[in-house]
PDB file of C-alpha atoms in Angstrom:
ATOM      1  CA  MET G   1      41.461   5.179 -30.362  1.00  0.00           C
ATOM      2  CA  LEU G   2      42.247   8.880 -30.673  1.00  0.00           C
ATOM      3  CA  PHE G   3      41.542  11.011 -33.714  1.00  0.00           C
ATOM      4  CA  ARG G   4      41.613  14.691 -34.609  1.00  0.00           C
ATOM      5  CA  SER G   5      38.191  15.664 -35.917  1.00  0.00           C
ATOM      6  CA  SER G   6      37.643  18.717 -38.068  1.00  0.00           C
ATOM      7  CA  PRO G   7      34.435  20.741 -37.746  1.00  0.00           C
ATOM      8  CA  GLY G   8      31.660  19.099 -39.733  1.00  0.00           C
ATOM      9  CA  SER G   9      29.253  16.165 -39.751  1.00  0.00           C
ATOM     10  CA  TYR G  10      30.193  12.475 -39.540  1.00  0.00           C
ATOM     11  CA  THR G  11      27.873   9.617 -40.441  1.00  0.00           C
ATOM     12  CA  VAL G  12      27.524   6.925 -37.768  1.00  0.00           C
ATOM     13  CA  THR G  13      26.282   3.477 -38.753  1.00  0.00           C
ATOM     14  CA  VAL G  14      25.243   1.135 -35.935  1.00  0.00           C
ATOM     15  CA  GLY G  15      25.260  -2.464 -37.122  1.00  0.00           C
ATOM     16  CA  ALA G  16      22.395  -4.849 -36.595  1.00  0.00           C
ATOM     17  CA  GLY G  17      22.895  -8.175 -34.869  1.00  0.00           C
ATOM     18  CA  GLY G  18      22.793 -11.213 -37.129  1.00  0.00           C
ATOM     19  CA  ALA G  19      19.237 -12.322 -37.816  1.00  0.00           C
ATOM     20  CA  ARG G  20      18.172 -15.890 -37.092  1.00  0.00           C
ATOM     21  CA  SER G  21      17.181 -18.133 -39.958  1.00  0.00           C
ATOM     22  CA  ASN G  22      13.581 -17.812 -41.126  1.00  0.00           C
ATOM     23  CA  THR G  23      13.715 -20.688 -43.609  1.00  0.00           C
ATOM     24  CA  GLY G  24      13.297 -23.614 -41.245  1.00  0.00           C
ATOM     25  CA  THR G  25      15.291 -25.678 -38.799  1.00  0.00           C
ATOM     26  CA  ASP G  26      18.747 -27.051 -39.599  1.00  0.00           C
ATOM     27  CA  GLN G  27      19.522 -23.769 -41.334  1.00  0.00           C
ATOM     28  CA  SER G  28      22.319 -21.376 -40.517  1.00  0.00           C
ATOM     29  CA  GLY G  29      21.616 -17.849 -39.335  1.00  0.00           C
ATOM     30  CA  ASN G  30      23.191 -14.685 -40.652  1.00  0.00           C
ATOM     31  CA  ASN G  31      26.328 -12.673 -39.971  1.00  0.00           C
ATOM     32  CA  GLY G  32      25.941  -9.405 -38.117  1.00  0.00           C
ATOM     33  CA  SER G  33      26.535  -6.158 -40.015  1.00  0.00           C
ATOM     34  CA  ASP G  34      29.362  -3.690 -39.406  1.00  0.00           C
ATOM     35  CA  SER G  35      29.288  -0.611 -37.182  1.00  0.00           C
ATOM     36  CA  VAL G  36      31.148   2.265 -38.825  1.00  0.00           C
ATOM     37  CA  PHE G  37      32.117   5.787 -37.809  1.00  0.00           C
ATOM     38  CA  ASN G  38      32.461   8.042 -40.857  1.00  0.00           C
ATOM     39  CA  PRO G  39      32.147   5.554 -43.758  1.00  0.00           C
ATOM     40  CA  ALA G  40      33.475   8.206 -46.179  1.00  0.00           C
ATOM     41  CA  GLY G  41      36.804   8.539 -44.331  1.00  0.00           C
ATOM     42  CA  VAL G  42      40.120   6.699 -44.427  1.00  0.00           C
ATOM     43  CA  GLU G  43      40.126   3.464 -42.410  1.00  0.00           C
ATOM     44  CA  GLY G  44      42.150   3.794 -39.219  1.00  0.00           C
ATOM     45  CA  THR G  45      42.542   7.575 -39.563  1.00  0.00           C
ATOM     46  CA  THR G  46      39.108   9.180 -39.906  1.00  0.00           C
ATOM     47  CA  LYS G  47      37.039   6.038 -40.465  1.00  0.00           C
ATOM     48  CA  PHE G  48      36.668   3.269 -37.877  1.00  0.00           C
ATOM     49  CA  THR G  49      34.951  -0.063 -38.483  1.00  0.00           C
ATOM     50  CA  SER G  50      33.848  -2.720 -36.021  1.00  0.00           C
ATOM     51  CA  THR G  51      33.193  -5.843 -38.094  1.00  0.00           C
ATOM     52  CA  GLY G  52      29.980  -7.819 -37.593  1.00  0.00           C
ATOM     53  CA  GLY G  53      30.190 -11.230 -35.972  1.00  0.00           C
ATOM     54  CA  GLY G  54      30.046 -14.544 -37.796  1.00  0.00           C
ATOM     55  CA  ARG G  55      26.937 -16.733 -37.836  1.00  0.00           C
ATOM     56  CA  GLY G  56      26.803 -20.047 -36.026  1.00  0.00           C
ATOM     57  CA  GLY G  57      27.055 -23.286 -37.962  1.00  0.00           C
ATOM     58  CA  CYS G  58      24.173 -25.648 -38.584  1.00  0.00           C
ATOM     59  CA  ASN G  59      23.465 -29.257 -39.651  1.00  0.00           C
ATOM     60  CA  PRO G  60      26.678 -30.803 -41.071  1.00  0.00           C
ATOM     61  CA  SER G  61      24.717 -32.219 -44.022  1.00  0.00           C
ATOM     62  CA  ASN G  62      23.679 -28.710 -45.089  1.00  0.00           C
ATOM     63  CA  PRO G  63      26.095 -27.192 -47.665  1.00  0.00           C
ATOM     64  CA  ASN G  64      25.399 -23.805 -46.080  1.00  0.00           C
ATOM     65  CA  GLY G  65      26.309 -25.180 -42.666  1.00  0.00           C
ATOM     66  CA  PRO G  66      29.782 -23.719 -42.018  1.00  0.00           C
ATOM     67  CA  ALA G  67      30.028 -21.152 -39.239  1.00  0.00           C
ATOM     68  CA  GLY G  68      30.689 -17.575 -40.347  1.00  0.00           C
ATOM     69  CA  SER G  69      33.826 -15.538 -39.801  1.00  0.00           C
ATOM     70  CA  GLY G  70      33.837 -11.919 -38.683  1.00  0.00           C
ATOM     71  CA  GLY G  71      34.834  -9.712 -35.774  1.00  0.00           C
ATOM     72  CA  SER G  72      34.486 -12.922 -33.797  1.00  0.00           C
ATOM     73  CA  GLY G  73      33.654 -16.287 -35.380  1.00  0.00           C
ATOM     74  CA  GLY G  74      30.596 -18.464 -35.051  1.00  0.00           C
ATOM     75  CA  GLY G  75      30.630 -21.800 -33.254  1.00  0.00           C
ATOM     76  CA  GLN G  76      30.826 -25.076 -35.175  1.00  0.00           C
ATOM     77  CA  TYR G  77      27.843 -27.445 -35.218  1.00  0.00           C
ATOM     78  CA  GLY G  78      28.709 -31.103 -35.318  1.00  0.00           C
ATOM     79  CA  PHE G  79      32.193 -31.724 -36.696  1.00  0.00           C
ATOM     80  CA  LEU G  80      32.250 -31.659 -40.522  1.00  0.00           C
ATOM     81  CA  HIS G  81      32.344 -27.914 -41.143  1.00  0.00           C
ATOM     82  CA  PRO G  82      35.077 -25.620 -39.732  1.00  0.00           C
ATOM     83  CA  VAL G  83      34.635 -23.121 -36.917  1.00  0.00           C
ATOM     84  CA  GLY G  84      34.270 -19.443 -37.791  1.00  0.00           C
ATOM     85  CA  SER G  85      37.439 -17.362 -37.655  1.00  0.00           C
ATOM     86  CA  GLY G  86      37.713 -14.244 -35.513  1.00  0.00           C
ATOM     87  CA  ASN G  87      39.412 -10.924 -36.296  1.00  0.00           C
ATOM     88  CA  SER G  88      38.454 -11.261 -39.955  1.00  0.00           C
ATOM     89  CA  PRO G  89      39.556  -9.083 -41.673  1.00  0.00           C
ATOM     90  CA  ALA G  90      42.662  -8.845 -39.539  1.00  0.00           C
ATOM     91  CA  THR G  91      43.170  -5.660 -37.505  1.00  0.00           C
ATOM     92  CA  THR G  92      45.526  -4.466 -34.789  1.00  0.00           C
ATOM     93  CA  PRO G  93      44.469  -4.649 -32.016  1.00  0.00           C
ATOM     94  CA  SER G  94      42.414  -7.771 -32.666  1.00  0.00           C
ATOM     95  CA  GLN G  95      38.635  -7.404 -32.796  1.00  0.00           C
ATOM     96  CA  GLY G  96      37.771 -10.876 -31.544  1.00  0.00           C
ATOM     97  CA  ASN G  97      38.286 -14.623 -31.469  1.00  0.00           C
ATOM     98  CA  PRO G  98      37.203 -17.842 -33.204  1.00  0.00           C
ATOM     99  CA  GLY G  99      34.188 -19.944 -32.324  1.00  0.00           C
ATOM    100  CA  GLY G 100      34.422 -23.280 -30.535  1.00  0.00           C
ATOM    101  CA  ALA G 101      34.349 -26.790 -31.965  1.00  0.00           C
ATOM    102  CA  GLY G 102      31.131 -28.778 -32.098  1.00  0.00           C
ATOM    103  CA  ALA G 103      30.666 -32.462 -31.382  1.00  0.00           C
ATOM    104  CA  ALA G 104      28.647 -35.382 -32.741  1.00  0.00           C
ATOM    105  CA  THR G 105      28.886 -38.683 -30.888  1.00  0.00           C
ATOM    106  CA  ALA G 106      26.532 -41.559 -30.060  1.00  0.00           C
ATOM    107  CA  PRO G 107      24.444 -41.711 -28.025  1.00  0.00           C
ATOM    108  CA  GLU G 108      24.728 -38.095 -26.902  1.00  0.00           C
ATOM    109  CA  GLY G 109      23.844 -36.549 -30.260  1.00  0.00           C
ATOM    110  CA  THR G 110      25.099 -33.362 -31.885  1.00  0.00           C
ATOM    111  CA  HIS G 111      26.065 -30.163 -30.062  1.00  0.00           C
ATOM    112  CA  GLY G 112      27.270 -26.711 -31.065  1.00  0.00           C
ATOM    113  CA  GLY G 113      30.432 -24.948 -30.016  1.00  0.00           C
ATOM    114  CA  GLY G 114      30.214 -21.552 -28.351  1.00  0.00           C
ATOM    115  CA  GLY G 115      30.584 -18.395 -30.419  1.00  0.00           C
ATOM    116  CA  GLY G 116      33.806 -16.430 -30.125  1.00  0.00           C
ATOM    117  CA  GLY G 117      33.869 -13.279 -28.015  1.00  0.00           C
ATOM    118  CA  ALA G 118      35.935 -10.117 -27.974  1.00  0.00           C
ATOM    119  CA  GLY G 119      37.932 -11.389 -24.999  1.00  0.00           C
ATOM    120  CA  ALA G 120      38.218 -15.145 -25.618  1.00  0.00           C
ATOM    121  CA  ALA G 121      37.434 -17.930 -28.070  1.00  0.00           C
ATOM    122  CA  GLY G 122      34.237 -19.933 -27.750  1.00  0.00           C
ATOM    123  CA  SER G 123      34.638 -23.242 -25.950  1.00  0.00           C
ATOM    124  CA  ALA G 124      34.134 -26.661 -27.507  1.00  0.00           C
ATOM    125  CA  ALA G 125      30.941 -28.648 -27.009  1.00  0.00           C
ATOM    126  CA  GLN G 126      31.118 -31.271 -24.270  1.00  0.00           C
ATOM    127  CA  THR G 127      30.402 -34.967 -24.698  1.00  0.00           C
ATOM    128  CA  GLY G 128      30.389 -37.958 -22.389  1.00  0.00           C
ATOM    129  CA  ALA G 129      28.392 -38.114 -19.185  1.00  0.00           C
ATOM    130  CA  ASN G 130      27.405 -34.431 -19.314  1.00  0.00           C
ATOM    131  CA  PRO G 131      26.943 -33.448 -22.959  1.00  0.00           C
ATOM    132  CA  ARG G 132      26.105 -29.846 -23.689  1.00  0.00           C
ATOM    133  CA  GLY G 133      26.752 -26.922 -26.001  1.00  0.00           C
ATOM    134  CA  GLY G 134      29.937 -24.913 -25.722  1.00  0.00           C
ATOM    135  CA  VAL G 135      30.266 -21.754 -23.669  1.00  0.00           C
ATOM    136  CA  GLY G 136      30.320 -18.473 -25.570  1.00  0.00           C
ATOM    137  CA  GLY G 137      33.644 -16.664 -25.447  1.00  0.00           C
ATOM    138  CA  ALA G 138      34.022 -13.887 -22.884  1.00  0.00           C
ATOM    139  CA  GLY G 139      33.411 -10.325 -23.935  1.00  0.00           C
ATOM    140  CA  SER G 140      35.626  -7.312 -23.346  1.00  0.00           C
ATOM    141  CA  ALA G 141      35.082  -4.522 -20.832  1.00  0.00           C
ATOM    142  CA  SER G 142      35.094  -0.830 -21.716  1.00  0.00           C
ATOM    143  CA  ALA G 143      34.411   2.253 -19.566  1.00  0.00           C
ATOM    144  CA  ILE G 144      34.237   4.751 -22.437  1.00  0.00           C
ATOM    145  CA  THR G 145      30.704   5.765 -21.366  1.00  0.00           C
ATOM    146  CA  GLY G 146      31.845   6.316 -17.788  1.00  0.00           C
ATOM    147  CA  ILE G 147      30.431   2.971 -16.660  1.00  0.00           C
ATOM    148  CA  SER G 148      32.400  -0.234 -17.149  1.00  0.00           C
ATOM    149  CA  THR G 149      30.388  -2.501 -19.435  1.00  0.00           C
ATOM    150  CA  VAL G 150      31.254  -5.837 -21.025  1.00  0.00           C
ATOM    151  CA  TYR G 151      30.591  -6.006 -24.762  1.00  0.00           C
ATOM    152  CA  ALA G 152      30.687  -8.622 -27.516  1.00  0.00           C
ATOM    153  CA  GLY G 153      30.381 -11.912 -25.668  1.00  0.00           C
ATOM    154  CA  GLY G 154      29.781 -15.041 -27.758  1.00  0.00           C
ATOM    155  CA  GLY G 155      26.482 -16.888 -27.849  1.00  0.00           C
ATOM    156  CA  GLY G 156      26.166 -20.307 -26.235  1.00  0.00           C
ATOM    157  CA  GLY G 157      26.051 -23.474 -28.358  1.00  0.00           C
ATOM    158  CA  SER G 158      22.939 -25.657 -28.425  1.00  0.00           C
ATOM    159  CA  ALA G 159      22.577 -29.113 -26.898  1.00  0.00           C
ATOM    160  CA  GLN G 160      21.072 -31.635 -29.306  1.00  0.00           C
ATOM    161  CA  PHE G 161      19.609 -35.176 -29.257  1.00  0.00           C
ATOM    162  CA  GLY G 162      21.034 -37.596 -26.784  1.00  0.00           C
ATOM    163  CA  GLY G 163      20.744 -40.382 -24.292  1.00  0.00           C
ATOM    164  CA  ALA G 164      21.991 -40.163 -20.721  1.00  0.00           C
ATOM    165  CA  GLY G 165      22.887 -36.601 -19.824  1.00  0.00           C
ATOM    166  CA  SER G 166      21.060 -35.002 -22.745  1.00  0.00           C
ATOM    167  CA  GLY G 167      18.981 -31.912 -22.128  1.00  0.00           C
ATOM    168  CA  ALA G 168      21.516 -30.382 -19.788  1.00  0.00           C
ATOM    169  CA  PRO G 169      21.009 -26.614 -19.594  1.00  0.00           C
ATOM    170  CA  ALA G 170      23.192 -24.706 -22.013  1.00  0.00           C
ATOM    171  CA  HIS G 171      25.800 -22.387 -20.616  1.00  0.00           C
ATOM    172  CA  PRO G 172      25.309 -18.645 -20.228  1.00  0.00           C
ATOM    173  CA  ALA G 173      27.675 -16.503 -22.253  1.00  0.00           C
ATOM    174  CA  GLY G 174      29.581 -13.449 -21.078  1.00  0.00           C
ATOM    175  CA  GLY G 175      29.134  -9.889 -22.299  1.00  0.00           C
ATOM    176  CA  GLY G 176      25.649  -9.881 -23.722  1.00  0.00           C
ATOM    177  CA  GLY G 177      25.768 -13.279 -25.455  1.00  0.00           C
ATOM    178  CA  GLY G 178      22.613 -15.389 -25.296  1.00  0.00           C
ATOM    179  CA  LYS G 179      22.258 -18.916 -23.904  1.00  0.00           C
ATOM    180  CA  GLY G 180      22.052 -21.862 -26.243  1.00  0.00           C
ATOM    181  CA  GLY G 181      18.911 -23.991 -26.333  1.00  0.00           C
ATOM    182  CA  ALA G 182      18.842 -27.396 -24.592  1.00  0.00           C
ATOM    183  CA  ASN G 183      17.263 -30.617 -25.832  1.00  0.00           C
ATOM    184  CA  PRO G 184      14.450 -31.155 -26.604  1.00  0.00           C
ATOM    185  CA  GLY G 185      13.563 -28.358 -28.998  1.00  0.00           C
ATOM    186  CA  ASN G 186      14.395 -25.259 -26.992  1.00  0.00           C
ATOM    187  CA  PRO G 187      15.309 -22.020 -28.789  1.00  0.00           C
ATOM    188  CA  GLY G 188      18.397 -19.968 -28.105  1.00  0.00           C
ATOM    189  CA  VAL G 189      18.291 -16.612 -26.339  1.00  0.00           C
ATOM    190  CA  ASP G 190      18.912 -13.372 -28.236  1.00  0.00           C
ATOM    191  CA  GLY G 191      22.073 -11.390 -27.648  1.00  0.00           C
ATOM    192  CA  THR G 192      21.559  -8.295 -25.505  1.00  0.00           C
ATOM    193  CA  PHE G 193      20.635  -4.996 -27.160  1.00  0.00           C
ATOM    194  CA  ALA G 194      23.527  -2.583 -27.805  1.00  0.00           C
ATOM    195  CA  THR G 195      26.228  -4.958 -26.591  1.00  0.00           C
ATOM    196  CA  GLY G 196      27.148  -6.830 -29.756  1.00  0.00           C
ATOM    197  CA  GLY G 197      26.499 -10.095 -27.903  1.00  0.00           C
ATOM    198  CA  GLY G 198      25.942 -13.283 -29.906  1.00  0.00           C
ATOM    199  CA  GLY G 199      22.658 -15.164 -30.065  1.00  0.00           C
ATOM    200  CA  GLY G 200      22.403 -18.670 -28.636  1.00  0.00           C
ATOM    201  CA  GLY G 201      22.005 -21.726 -30.842  1.00  0.00           C
ATOM    202  CA  GLY G 202      18.636 -23.515 -31.033  1.00  0.00           C
ATOM    203  CA  SER G 203      17.966 -27.190 -30.412  1.00  0.00           C
ATOM    204  CA  THR G 204      16.031 -28.788 -33.318  1.00  0.00           C
ATOM    205  CA  PRO G 205      13.237 -28.124 -34.155  1.00  0.00           C
ATOM    206  CA  ALA G 206      13.615 -24.699 -32.495  1.00  0.00           C
ATOM    207  CA  PHE G 207      15.431 -21.790 -34.095  1.00  0.00           C
ATOM    208  CA  GLY G 208      18.702 -20.245 -33.082  1.00  0.00           C
ATOM    209  CA  ALA G 209      18.544 -16.694 -31.737  1.00  0.00           C
ATOM    210  CA  ALA G 210      19.496 -13.299 -33.149  1.00  0.00           C
ATOM    211  CA  GLY G 211      22.629 -11.409 -32.186  1.00  0.00           C
ATOM    212  CA  GLY G 212      22.492  -8.202 -30.167  1.00  0.00           C
ATOM    213  CA  SER G 213      22.775  -4.887 -31.984  1.00  0.00           C
ATOM    214  CA  GLY G 214      25.943  -2.814 -31.909  1.00  0.00           C
ATOM    215  CA  ILE G 215      26.826   0.499 -30.311  1.00  0.00           C
ATOM    216  CA  VAL G 216      29.081   3.409 -31.263  1.00  0.00           C
ATOM    217  CA  VAL G 217      30.416   5.792 -28.609  1.00  0.00           C
ATOM    218  CA  VAL G 218      32.290   9.065 -29.147  1.00  0.00           C
ATOM    219  CA  ARG G 219      33.663  11.123 -26.287  1.00  0.00           C
ATOM    220  CA  TYR G 220      35.837  14.209 -25.879  1.00  0.00           C
ATOM    221  CA  GLU G 221      37.476  15.874 -22.932  1.00  0.00           C
ATOM    222  CA  ILE G 222      36.032  18.896 -21.150  1.00  0.00           C
ATOM    223  CA  GLY G 223      37.458  21.016 -18.371  1.00  0.00           C
ATOM    224  CA  GLN G 224      34.452  20.523 -16.116  1.00  0.00           C
ATOM    225  CA  ILE G 225      30.936  19.126 -16.214  1.00  0.00           C
ATOM    226  CA  SER G 226      28.944  21.259 -18.637  1.00  0.00           C
ATOM    227  CA  THR G 227      25.326  21.304 -19.714  1.00  0.00           C
ATOM    228  CA  LYS G 228      26.401  22.484 -23.175  1.00  0.00           C
ATOM    229  CA  ALA G 229      27.910  19.852 -25.444  1.00  0.00           C
ATOM    230  CA  GLN G 230      30.415  20.856 -28.106  1.00  0.00           C
ATOM    231  CA  ALA G 231      28.740  18.508 -30.609  1.00  0.00           C
ATOM    232  CA  THR G 232      25.375  16.930 -31.407  1.00  0.00           C
ATOM    233  CA  GLY G 233      24.239  13.384 -32.142  1.00  0.00           C
ATOM    234  CA  GLY G 234      23.353  10.292 -30.184  1.00  0.00           C
ATOM    235  CA  VAL G 235      22.414  10.285 -26.511  1.00  0.00           C
ATOM    236  CA  ILE G 236      24.568  12.863 -24.727  1.00  0.00           C
ATOM    237  CA  SER G 237      25.852  12.289 -21.188  1.00  0.00           C
ATOM    238  CA  TYR G 238      28.690  13.568 -19.049  1.00  0.00           C
ATOM    239  CA  THR G 239      31.445  12.291 -16.785  1.00  0.00           C
ATOM    240  CA  PRO G 240      33.526  14.630 -14.603  1.00  0.00           C
ATOM    241  CA  THR G 241      36.023  15.099 -17.448  1.00  0.00           C
ATOM    242  CA  THR G 242      34.313  14.103 -20.720  1.00  0.00           C
ATOM    243  CA  THR G 243      31.229  14.556 -22.854  1.00  0.00           C
ATOM    244  CA  VAL G 244      29.893  11.251 -24.205  1.00  0.00           C
ATOM    245  CA  HIS G 245      27.769  10.681 -27.332  1.00  0.00           C
ATOM    246  CA  THR G 246      26.257   7.189 -27.390  1.00  0.00           C
ATOM    247  CA  PHE G 247      24.649   5.948 -30.605  1.00  0.00           C
ATOM    248  CA  TYR G 248      22.183   3.094 -30.190  1.00  0.00           C
ATOM    249  CA  SER G 249      21.012   3.553 -33.779  1.00  0.00           C
ATOM    250  CA  SER G 250      22.521   5.108 -36.882  1.00  0.00           C
ATOM    251  CA  GLY G 251      22.774   8.888 -36.981  1.00  0.00           C
ATOM    252  CA  THR G 252      25.121  11.847 -37.407  1.00  0.00           C
ATOM    253  CA  PHE G 253      27.830  13.233 -35.112  1.00  0.00           C
ATOM    254  CA  SER G 254      28.255  16.964 -35.785  1.00  0.00           C
ATOM    255  CA  ARG G 255      30.597  19.515 -34.217  1.00  0.00           C
ATOM    256  CA  SER G 256      31.755  23.035 -34.843  1.00  0.00           C
ATOM    257  CA  GLU G 257      34.949  23.341 -32.748  1.00  0.00           C
ATOM    258  CA  GLU G 258      38.117  21.379 -33.434  1.00  0.00           C
ATOM    259  CA  HIS G 259      39.199  19.108 -30.619  1.00  0.00           C
ATOM    260  CA  THR G 260      40.663  15.698 -30.025  1.00  0.00           C
ATOM    261  CA  SER G 261      38.038  13.001 -29.609  1.00  0.00           C
ATOM    262  CA  GLU G 262      38.178   9.411 -28.556  1.00  0.00           C
ATOM    263  CA  LEU G 263      36.047   6.936 -30.426  1.00  0.00           C
ATOM    264  CA  GLN G 264      35.240   3.356 -29.665  1.00  0.00           C
ATOM    265  CA  SER G 265      32.700   1.158 -31.410  1.00  0.00           C
ATOM    266  CA  ARG G 266      31.419  -2.343 -30.664  1.00  0.00           C
ATOM    267  CA  PHE G 267      29.307  -4.373 -33.150  1.00  0.00           C
ATOM    268  CA  GLY G 268      26.689  -7.086 -32.601  1.00  0.00           C
ATOM    269  CA  ILE G 269      28.087 -10.569 -33.009  1.00  0.00           C
ATOM    270  CA  SER G 270      25.893 -13.203 -33.955  1.00  0.00           C
ATOM    271  CA  TYR G 271      26.583 -16.820 -33.104  1.00  0.00           C
ATOM    272  CA  ALA G 272      24.811 -20.010 -32.605  1.00  0.00           C
TER     273      ALA G 272
END
């Protein structure tokens, strides 16, 4: 998105990935937090928010078991609670997609759906001869830094108790999302740092994983490669035509000359 920035300082908040549960197994994790450029501004004009991802669901008997909604939604565990919705709150263009449906059948056991990603919904858990957790939804590619990178992939769903076919390896997830844990008792894999990827679900008694942290990138055009940036803040790099400020942690973007900048932010999505 393009915006006209006036000289001054702009607060940059880089959201944390959703933390895993620390209260025991069969407990849901936590939603990721938002990444925000200029929280004091007007949303869509001088303020830009990338909503944190929704948590993955947990044991259907747990009243706190529903998957969370957010930029992308968390995957469902079992079948009683709903999947997490994506693009919540609604924006144009859409931030992300819903999580996938879980499954609970005998004798395969209970499995989690994949977390939603920026590019696609999470897939449903599989049952039958090859039961396993759902695939995390694909992320979305961006070359704002000068290098094409896929961000905000959903985390893989966990594979739970079962008979024949149980313990199949969980699927990898695209765009920084972590793998889900396979039976028996394997933990999920954390989402990748600074990609907004979802964490993988854990197979009881192991824990689900944490989501990857977010990233905020601001760039502006220059006539040629220069060793002198027109602004400060973040990690500064250059392409042949732009100066790029990459924030891996919260900070301040400051500039003294008015110019048109392009901003894009991606937040950590946490799924199970």
